[in-house]
């Protein structure tokens, strides 16, 4: 999750500043300045928080490599969730750092644009074994149709955190309905996420085409571990 000051503790690690600088050249703005000083309202915007998350994650791996080289060099597999998938691809050398940042830029811009088409968002819901969350989601969508004339409303589970917690995403009206009527569906607590749209739902469909087009022009290599490759930003961990 993005926060003002992210990356601050990594700046003493060799190549981290260059990592941010090279990303900034591709993005067209000073990413490190935004990460360190915000403002938070800007950093929370999809178009900025996705690149900030990816680059700061790679910078954190630089720190890990400096502190415990074998933890990185002996890595057997990596995994990423959502935009973290691109982080994982860069780490393994499946895609280069410049191409990875370009993908993140296009992805973030497309998802930001999709978010602006419809009032939407995400929130964590905390539930017990007796929950009626599936019913709540159905009723919330019906509420959107009947009370707000939304033709194809979305209110659904976007992420499964653990047994007692899910992330629900969709139309703002549906999320508000769940918040206001949570006791009816045995929802113990809700907490809004600092994001600008309903990610991992059909409301992001407009972002699919531009990202798909960008992928067509991205060179993807076989991921390889234990071989050092030094990208333009002087990557010091075994990226491929």
PDB file of C-alpha atoms in Angstrom:
ATOM      1  CA  UNK A   1       0.000   0.000   0.000  1.00  0.00           C
ATOM      2  CA  UNK A   2       1.298   3.438  -0.942  1.00  0.00           C
ATOM      3  CA  UNK A   3       2.187   6.006   1.715  1.00  0.00           C
ATOM      4  CA  UNK A   4       4.049   9.293   1.837  1.00  0.00           C
ATOM      5  CA  UNK A   5       7.663   8.544   2.720  1.00  0.00           C
ATOM      6  CA  UNK A   6       7.827   5.218   0.903  1.00  0.00           C
ATOM      7  CA  UNK A   7      11.379   4.562  -0.231  1.00  0.00           C
ATOM      8  CA  UNK A   8      12.954   6.886   2.331  1.00  0.00           C
ATOM      9  CA  UNK A   9      14.758   4.090   4.183  1.00  0.00           C
ATOM     10  CA  UNK A  10      16.132   2.656   0.943  1.00  0.00           C
ATOM     11  CA  UNK A  11      18.036   5.664  -0.363  1.00  0.00           C
ATOM     12  CA  UNK A  12      21.362   4.629   1.149  1.00  0.00           C
ATOM     13  CA  UNK A  13      21.325   1.441  -0.908  1.00  0.00           C
ATOM     14  CA  UNK A  14      23.477   1.664  -4.050  1.00  0.00           C
ATOM     15  CA  UNK A  15      21.478   2.113  -7.278  1.00  0.00           C
ATOM     16  CA  UNK A  16      18.139   2.890  -5.602  1.00  0.00           C
ATOM     17  CA  UNK A  17      18.179   6.576  -6.547  1.00  0.00           C
ATOM     18  CA  UNK A  18      19.113   5.615 -10.072  1.00  0.00           C
ATOM     19  CA  UNK A  19      16.207   3.169 -10.061  1.00  0.00           C
ATOM     20  CA  UNK A  20      13.776   5.970  -9.230  1.00  0.00           C
ATOM     21  CA  UNK A  21      15.472   8.382 -11.639  1.00  0.00           C
ATOM     22  CA  UNK A  22      15.248   6.001 -14.576  1.00  0.00           C
ATOM     23  CA  UNK A  23      11.594   5.330 -13.802  1.00  0.00           C
ATOM     24  CA  UNK A  24      10.971   9.070 -13.646  1.00  0.00           C
ATOM     25  CA  UNK A  25      12.405   9.512 -17.138  1.00  0.00           C
ATOM     26  CA  UNK A  26       9.860   7.025 -18.486  1.00  0.00           C
ATOM     27  CA  UNK A  27       6.937   8.309 -16.421  1.00  0.00           C
ATOM     28  CA  UNK A  28       7.537  11.981 -17.078  1.00  0.00           C
ATOM     29  CA  UNK A  29       7.513  13.150 -13.464  1.00  0.00           C
ATOM     30  CA  UNK A  30       9.734  12.919 -10.365  1.00  0.00           C
ATOM     31  CA  UNK A  31       8.617   9.634  -8.835  1.00  0.00           C
ATOM     32  CA  UNK A  32      10.984   9.769  -5.867  1.00  0.00           C
ATOM     33  CA  UNK A  33       9.861  13.274  -4.909  1.00  0.00           C
ATOM     34  CA  UNK A  34       6.230  12.123  -5.013  1.00  0.00           C
ATOM     35  CA  UNK A  35       6.980   9.035  -2.911  1.00  0.00           C
ATOM     36  CA  UNK A  36       8.919  10.983  -0.298  1.00  0.00           C
ATOM     37  CA  UNK A  37       6.789  14.105  -0.002  1.00  0.00           C
ATOM     38  CA  UNK A  38       3.418  13.424  -1.589  1.00  0.00           C
ATOM     39  CA  UNK A  39       0.926  14.934  -1.264  1.00  0.00           C
ATOM     40  CA  UNK A  40      -0.968  11.813  -0.244  1.00  0.00           C
ATOM     41  CA  UNK A  41      -3.997  12.811  -2.309  1.00  0.00           C
ATOM     42  CA  UNK A  42      -1.820  12.655  -5.421  1.00  0.00           C
ATOM     43  CA  UNK A  43       0.035   9.508  -4.414  1.00  0.00           C
ATOM     44  CA  UNK A  44      -3.309   7.752  -3.861  1.00  0.00           C
ATOM     45  CA  UNK A  45      -4.341   8.336  -7.471  1.00  0.00           C
ATOM     46  CA  UNK A  46      -4.086   5.171  -9.536  1.00  0.00           C
ATOM     47  CA  UNK A  47      -1.912   6.783 -12.180  1.00  0.00           C
ATOM     48  CA  UNK A  48       0.752   7.489  -9.546  1.00  0.00           C
ATOM     49  CA  UNK A  49       0.368   4.810  -6.880  1.00  0.00           C
ATOM     50  CA  UNK A  50       0.931   1.892  -9.261  1.00  0.00           C
ATOM     51  CA  UNK A  51       4.361   3.044 -10.499  1.00  0.00           C
ATOM     52  CA  UNK A  52       5.266   4.064  -6.941  1.00  0.00           C
ATOM     53  CA  UNK A  53       4.398   0.616  -5.642  1.00  0.00           C
ATOM     54  CA  UNK A  54       6.317  -1.252  -8.343  1.00  0.00           C
ATOM     55  CA  UNK A  55       9.504   0.811  -8.126  1.00  0.00           C
ATOM     56  CA  UNK A  56       9.513   0.913  -4.333  1.00  0.00           C
ATOM     57  CA  UNK A  57       9.063  -2.864  -4.263  1.00  0.00           C
ATOM     58  CA  UNK A  58      12.067  -3.330  -6.549  1.00  0.00           C
ATOM     59  CA  UNK A  59      14.040  -0.910  -4.389  1.00  0.00           C
ATOM     60  CA  UNK A  60      13.179  -3.024  -1.356  1.00  0.00           C
ATOM     61  CA  UNK A  61      14.643  -6.050  -3.122  1.00  0.00           C
ATOM     62  CA  UNK A  62      17.835  -4.047  -3.601  1.00  0.00           C
ATOM     63  CA  UNK A  63      17.963  -3.604   0.178  1.00  0.00           C
ATOM     64  CA  UNK A  64      17.346  -7.303   0.757  1.00  0.00           C
ATOM     65  CA  UNK A  65      20.148  -8.165  -1.647  1.00  0.00           C
ATOM     66  CA  UNK A  66      22.541  -5.908   0.242  1.00  0.00           C
ATOM     67  CA  UNK A  67      21.563  -7.316   3.632  1.00  0.00           C
ATOM     68  CA  UNK A  68      21.147 -10.981   2.744  1.00  0.00           C
ATOM     69  CA  UNK A  69      22.435 -11.771  -0.719  1.00  0.00           C
ATOM     70  CA  UNK A  70      21.555 -15.460  -0.627  1.00  0.00           C
ATOM     71  CA  UNK A  71      17.890 -14.715   0.093  1.00  0.00           C
ATOM     72  CA  UNK A  72      17.723 -13.212  -3.385  1.00  0.00           C
ATOM     73  CA  UNK A  73      20.296 -15.243  -5.291  1.00  0.00           C
ATOM     74  CA  UNK A  74      18.763 -18.548  -4.100  1.00  0.00           C
ATOM     75  CA  UNK A  75      15.242 -17.509  -5.021  1.00  0.00           C
ATOM     76  CA  UNK A  76      13.396 -20.341  -6.766  1.00  0.00           C
ATOM     77  CA  UNK A  77      10.105 -18.642  -7.648  1.00  0.00           C
ATOM     78  CA  UNK A  78       8.332 -15.324  -7.340  1.00  0.00           C
ATOM     79  CA  UNK A  79       4.692 -14.293  -7.429  1.00  0.00           C
ATOM     80  CA  UNK A  80       2.922 -10.983  -7.679  1.00  0.00           C
ATOM     81  CA  UNK A  81      -0.651  -9.875  -7.144  1.00  0.00           C
ATOM     82  CA  UNK A  82      -2.312  -7.284  -9.373  1.00  0.00           C
ATOM     83  CA  UNK A  83       0.304  -4.704 -10.394  1.00  0.00           C
ATOM     84  CA  UNK A  84       2.769  -6.814  -8.403  1.00  0.00           C
ATOM     85  CA  UNK A  85       2.713  -9.247 -11.308  1.00  0.00           C
ATOM     86  CA  UNK A  86       4.729  -6.707 -13.290  1.00  0.00           C
ATOM     87  CA  UNK A  87       7.126  -6.318 -10.363  1.00  0.00           C
ATOM     88  CA  UNK A  88       7.675 -10.079 -10.390  1.00  0.00           C
ATOM     89  CA  UNK A  89       8.252 -10.125 -14.150  1.00  0.00           C
ATOM     90  CA  UNK A  90      10.880  -7.400 -13.880  1.00  0.00           C
ATOM     91  CA  UNK A  91      12.587  -9.160 -10.979  1.00  0.00           C
ATOM     92  CA  UNK A  92      12.933 -12.406 -12.913  1.00  0.00           C
ATOM     93  CA  UNK A  93      14.134 -10.714 -16.084  1.00  0.00           C
ATOM     94  CA  UNK A  94      11.069 -11.810 -18.047  1.00  0.00           C
ATOM     95  CA  UNK A  95      10.683  -8.166 -19.028  1.00  0.00           C
ATOM     96  CA  UNK A  96      13.213  -5.362 -18.819  1.00  0.00           C
ATOM     97  CA  UNK A  97      12.898  -2.564 -16.300  1.00  0.00           C
ATOM     98  CA  UNK A  98      12.127   0.110 -18.949  1.00  0.00           C
ATOM     99  CA  UNK A  99       9.470  -2.032 -20.609  1.00  0.00           C
ATOM    100  CA  UNK A 100       8.023  -2.987 -17.246  1.00  0.00           C
ATOM    101  CA  UNK A 101       7.701   0.645 -16.167  1.00  0.00           C
ATOM    102  CA  UNK A 102       6.141   1.511 -19.507  1.00  0.00           C
ATOM    103  CA  UNK A 103       3.573  -1.250 -18.957  1.00  0.00           C
ATOM    104  CA  UNK A 104       2.818   0.061 -15.478  1.00  0.00           C
ATOM    105  CA  UNK A 105       2.416   3.577 -16.862  1.00  0.00           C
ATOM    106  CA  UNK A 106      -0.072   2.459 -19.509  1.00  0.00           C
ATOM    107  CA  UNK A 107      -1.907   0.201 -17.064  1.00  0.00           C
ATOM    108  CA  UNK A 108      -2.200   2.933 -14.455  1.00  0.00           C
ATOM    109  CA  UNK A 109      -3.375   5.556 -16.923  1.00  0.00           C
ATOM    110  CA  UNK A 110      -5.963   3.204 -18.415  1.00  0.00           C
ATOM    111  CA  UNK A 111      -7.293   2.168 -15.013  1.00  0.00           C
ATOM    112  CA  UNK A 112      -7.397   5.789 -13.862  1.00  0.00           C
ATOM    113  CA  UNK A 113      -9.464   6.673 -16.934  1.00  0.00           C
ATOM    114  CA  UNK A 114     -11.792   3.725 -16.295  1.00  0.00           C
ATOM    115  CA  UNK A 115     -12.259   4.837 -12.699  1.00  0.00           C
ATOM    116  CA  UNK A 116     -13.366   8.268 -13.842  1.00  0.00           C
ATOM    117  CA  UNK A 117     -16.200   6.818 -15.913  1.00  0.00           C
ATOM    118  CA  UNK A 118     -18.141   5.569 -12.892  1.00  0.00           C
ATOM    119  CA  UNK A 119     -18.223   6.467  -9.205  1.00  0.00           C
ATOM    120  CA  UNK A 120     -16.721   3.361  -7.670  1.00  0.00           C
ATOM    121  CA  UNK A 121     -14.341   2.103  -5.021  1.00  0.00           C
ATOM    122  CA  UNK A 122     -13.174  -0.748  -2.817  1.00  0.00           C
ATOM    123  CA  UNK A 123     -13.499  -1.635   0.841  1.00  0.00           C
ATOM    124  CA  UNK A 124     -12.469  -4.417   3.171  1.00  0.00           C
ATOM    125  CA  UNK A 125     -15.299  -6.254   4.894  1.00  0.00           C
ATOM    126  CA  UNK A 126     -14.747  -8.305   8.034  1.00  0.00           C
ATOM    127  CA  UNK A 127     -17.138 -11.175   8.577  1.00  0.00           C
ATOM    128  CA  UNK A 128     -17.794 -14.198  10.764  1.00  0.00           C
ATOM    129  CA  UNK A 129     -18.995 -17.693   9.942  1.00  0.00           C
ATOM    130  CA  UNK A 130     -22.615 -16.553  10.160  1.00  0.00           C
ATOM    131  CA  UNK A 131     -22.234 -13.828   7.537  1.00  0.00           C
ATOM    132  CA  UNK A 132     -24.715 -13.151   4.767  1.00  0.00           C
ATOM    133  CA  UNK A 133     -22.287 -11.286   2.551  1.00  0.00           C
ATOM    134  CA  UNK A 134     -23.381 -12.998  -0.715  1.00  0.00           C
ATOM    135  CA  UNK A 135     -26.949 -11.895  -0.044  1.00  0.00           C
ATOM    136  CA  UNK A 136     -25.750  -8.412   0.834  1.00  0.00           C
ATOM    137  CA  UNK A 137     -23.923  -8.122  -2.482  1.00  0.00           C
ATOM    138  CA  UNK A 138     -27.040  -9.185  -4.391  1.00  0.00           C
ATOM    139  CA  UNK A 139     -29.247  -6.742  -2.525  1.00  0.00           C
ATOM    140  CA  UNK A 140     -26.721  -3.937  -3.000  1.00  0.00           C
ATOM    141  CA  UNK A 141     -26.740  -4.446  -6.763  1.00  0.00           C
ATOM    142  CA  UNK A 142     -30.528  -4.524  -6.803  1.00  0.00           C
ATOM    143  CA  UNK A 143     -30.526  -1.305  -4.751  1.00  0.00           C
ATOM    144  CA  UNK A 144     -28.337   0.311  -7.413  1.00  0.00           C
ATOM    145  CA  UNK A 145     -30.763  -0.740 -10.145  1.00  0.00           C
ATOM    146  CA  UNK A 146     -33.945   0.277  -8.370  1.00  0.00           C
ATOM    147  CA  UNK A 147     -32.896   3.412  -6.512  1.00  0.00           C
ATOM    148  CA  UNK A 148     -30.140   4.802  -8.728  1.00  0.00           C
ATOM    149  CA  UNK A 149     -31.110   3.573 -12.205  1.00  0.00           C
ATOM    150  CA  UNK A 150     -27.749   1.885 -12.758  1.00  0.00           C
ATOM    151  CA  UNK A 151     -28.244  -0.587 -15.612  1.00  0.00           C
ATOM    152  CA  UNK A 152     -25.386  -2.998 -14.900  1.00  0.00           C
ATOM    153  CA  UNK A 153     -24.359  -2.426 -11.286  1.00  0.00           C
ATOM    154  CA  UNK A 154     -21.318  -4.087  -9.781  1.00  0.00           C
ATOM    155  CA  UNK A 155     -20.883  -5.003  -6.134  1.00  0.00           C
ATOM    156  CA  UNK A 156     -18.850  -8.133  -5.617  1.00  0.00           C
ATOM    157  CA  UNK A 157     -15.894  -9.726  -3.887  1.00  0.00           C
ATOM    158  CA  UNK A 158     -12.747  -8.576  -5.658  1.00  0.00           C
ATOM    159  CA  UNK A 159     -10.081 -10.082  -3.372  1.00  0.00           C
ATOM    160  CA  UNK A 160     -10.114 -12.860  -0.790  1.00  0.00           C
ATOM    161  CA  UNK A 161      -7.826 -11.748   2.033  1.00  0.00           C
ATOM    162  CA  UNK A 162      -8.507 -14.605   4.445  1.00  0.00           C
ATOM    163  CA  UNK A 163     -11.504 -16.512   5.775  1.00  0.00           C
ATOM    164  CA  UNK A 164     -12.868 -13.605   7.769  1.00  0.00           C
ATOM    165  CA  UNK A 165     -11.993 -10.761   5.432  1.00  0.00           C
ATOM    166  CA  UNK A 166     -12.743  -9.929   1.832  1.00  0.00           C
ATOM    167  CA  UNK A 167     -12.351  -6.888  -0.361  1.00  0.00           C
ATOM    168  CA  UNK A 168     -15.595  -5.778  -1.968  1.00  0.00           C
ATOM    169  CA  UNK A 169     -15.520  -3.514  -5.006  1.00  0.00           C
ATOM    170  CA  UNK A 170     -18.093  -1.868  -7.215  1.00  0.00           C
ATOM    171  CA  UNK A 171     -20.338   1.114  -7.682  1.00  0.00           C
ATOM    172  CA  UNK A 172     -20.114   3.723  -4.943  1.00  0.00           C
ATOM    173  CA  UNK A 173     -23.850   3.484  -4.316  1.00  0.00           C
ATOM    174  CA  UNK A 174     -23.586  -0.253  -3.662  1.00  0.00           C
ATOM    175  CA  UNK A 175     -20.682   0.161  -1.257  1.00  0.00           C
ATOM    176  CA  UNK A 176     -22.569   2.838   0.652  1.00  0.00           C
ATOM    177  CA  UNK A 177     -25.570   0.504   0.903  1.00  0.00           C
ATOM    178  CA  UNK A 178     -23.426  -2.219   2.448  1.00  0.00           C
ATOM    179  CA  UNK A 179     -21.857   0.216   4.894  1.00  0.00           C
ATOM    180  CA  UNK A 180     -25.220   1.511   6.033  1.00  0.00           C
ATOM    181  CA  UNK A 181     -26.839  -1.934   6.316  1.00  0.00           C
ATOM    182  CA  UNK A 182     -23.937  -4.111   7.381  1.00  0.00           C
ATOM    183  CA  UNK A 183     -25.698  -5.447  10.481  1.00  0.00           C
ATOM    184  CA  UNK A 184     -28.439  -6.939   8.304  1.00  0.00           C
ATOM    185  CA  UNK A 185     -25.846  -9.137   6.611  1.00  0.00           C
ATOM    186  CA  UNK A 186     -23.710  -9.915   9.680  1.00  0.00           C
ATOM    187  CA  UNK A 187     -20.822  -7.790   8.439  1.00  0.00           C
ATOM    188  CA  UNK A 188     -18.762  -6.919  11.505  1.00  0.00           C
ATOM    189  CA  UNK A 189     -16.751  -4.033  10.112  1.00  0.00           C
ATOM    190  CA  UNK A 190     -15.994  -2.230   6.876  1.00  0.00           C
ATOM    191  CA  UNK A 191     -12.975  -0.141   5.925  1.00  0.00           C
ATOM    192  CA  UNK A 192     -12.574   1.865   2.736  1.00  0.00           C
ATOM    193  CA  UNK A 193      -9.389   1.449   0.724  1.00  0.00           C
ATOM    194  CA  UNK A 194      -7.497   4.505  -0.576  1.00  0.00           C
ATOM    195  CA  UNK A 195      -8.032   3.693  -4.245  1.00  0.00           C
ATOM    196  CA  UNK A 196      -9.849   5.559  -6.989  1.00  0.00           C
ATOM    197  CA  UNK A 197     -11.803   2.732  -8.572  1.00  0.00           C
ATOM    198  CA  UNK A 198     -13.308  -0.740  -8.389  1.00  0.00           C
ATOM    199  CA  UNK A 199     -10.283  -2.758  -9.402  1.00  0.00           C
ATOM    200  CA  UNK A 200     -10.590  -6.457 -10.245  1.00  0.00           C
ATOM    201  CA  UNK A 201     -14.188  -5.971 -11.389  1.00  0.00           C
ATOM    202  CA  UNK A 202     -15.910  -5.532 -14.780  1.00  0.00           C
ATOM    203  CA  UNK A 203     -15.811  -1.760 -14.213  1.00  0.00           C
ATOM    204  CA  UNK A 204     -12.165  -1.928 -15.308  1.00  0.00           C
ATOM    205  CA  UNK A 205     -13.063  -3.458 -18.686  1.00  0.00           C
ATOM    206  CA  UNK A 206     -12.266  -0.224 -20.611  1.00  0.00           C
ATOM    207  CA  UNK A 207      -8.652  -0.551 -19.448  1.00  0.00           C
ATOM    208  CA  UNK A 208      -8.192  -3.983 -21.024  1.00  0.00           C
ATOM    209  CA  UNK A 209      -7.715  -2.876 -24.635  1.00  0.00           C
ATOM    210  CA  UNK A 210      -4.920  -0.304 -24.159  1.00  0.00           C
ATOM    211  CA  UNK A 211      -3.038  -2.648 -21.837  1.00  0.00           C
ATOM    212  CA  UNK A 212      -3.454  -5.535 -24.265  1.00  0.00           C
ATOM    213  CA  UNK A 213      -2.057  -3.388 -27.073  1.00  0.00           C
ATOM    214  CA  UNK A 214       0.936  -2.443 -24.941  1.00  0.00           C
ATOM    215  CA  UNK A 215       1.646  -6.100 -24.231  1.00  0.00           C
ATOM    216  CA  UNK A 216       1.828  -6.819 -27.956  1.00  0.00           C
ATOM    217  CA  UNK A 217       4.888  -4.587 -28.211  1.00  0.00           C
ATOM    218  CA  UNK A 218       6.583  -5.844 -25.053  1.00  0.00           C
ATOM    219  CA  UNK A 219       9.456  -8.283 -25.386  1.00  0.00           C
ATOM    220  CA  UNK A 220       8.990 -11.164 -22.969  1.00  0.00           C
ATOM    221  CA  UNK A 221      11.935 -13.460 -22.265  1.00  0.00           C
ATOM    222  CA  UNK A 222      12.169 -16.736 -20.424  1.00  0.00           C
ATOM    223  CA  UNK A 223      12.638 -15.922 -16.735  1.00  0.00           C
ATOM    224  CA  UNK A 224      16.024 -17.093 -15.504  1.00  0.00           C
ATOM    225  CA  UNK A 225      17.447 -17.069 -11.998  1.00  0.00           C
ATOM    226  CA  UNK A 226      21.029 -17.137 -10.783  1.00  0.00           C
ATOM    227  CA  UNK A 227      22.291 -15.104 -13.763  1.00  0.00           C
ATOM    228  CA  UNK A 228      23.264 -11.510 -13.184  1.00  0.00           C
ATOM    229  CA  UNK A 229      21.920  -8.952 -15.629  1.00  0.00           C
ATOM    230  CA  UNK A 230      22.642  -5.287 -15.102  1.00  0.00           C
ATOM    231  CA  UNK A 231      19.897  -3.088 -16.458  1.00  0.00           C
ATOM    232  CA  UNK A 232      20.349   0.585 -17.223  1.00  0.00           C
ATOM    233  CA  UNK A 233      19.709   1.412 -13.591  1.00  0.00           C
ATOM    234  CA  UNK A 234      22.614  -0.820 -12.423  1.00  0.00           C
ATOM    235  CA  UNK A 235      20.456  -3.525 -10.910  1.00  0.00           C
ATOM    236  CA  UNK A 236      22.577  -5.435  -8.414  1.00  0.00           C
ATOM    237  CA  UNK A 237      20.423  -8.490  -7.726  1.00  0.00           C
ATOM    238  CA  UNK A 238      20.215 -11.517 -10.047  1.00  0.00           C
ATOM    239  CA  UNK A 239      17.274 -10.367 -12.138  1.00  0.00           C
ATOM    240  CA  UNK A 240      17.288 -13.134 -14.684  1.00  0.00           C
TER     241      UNK A 240
END
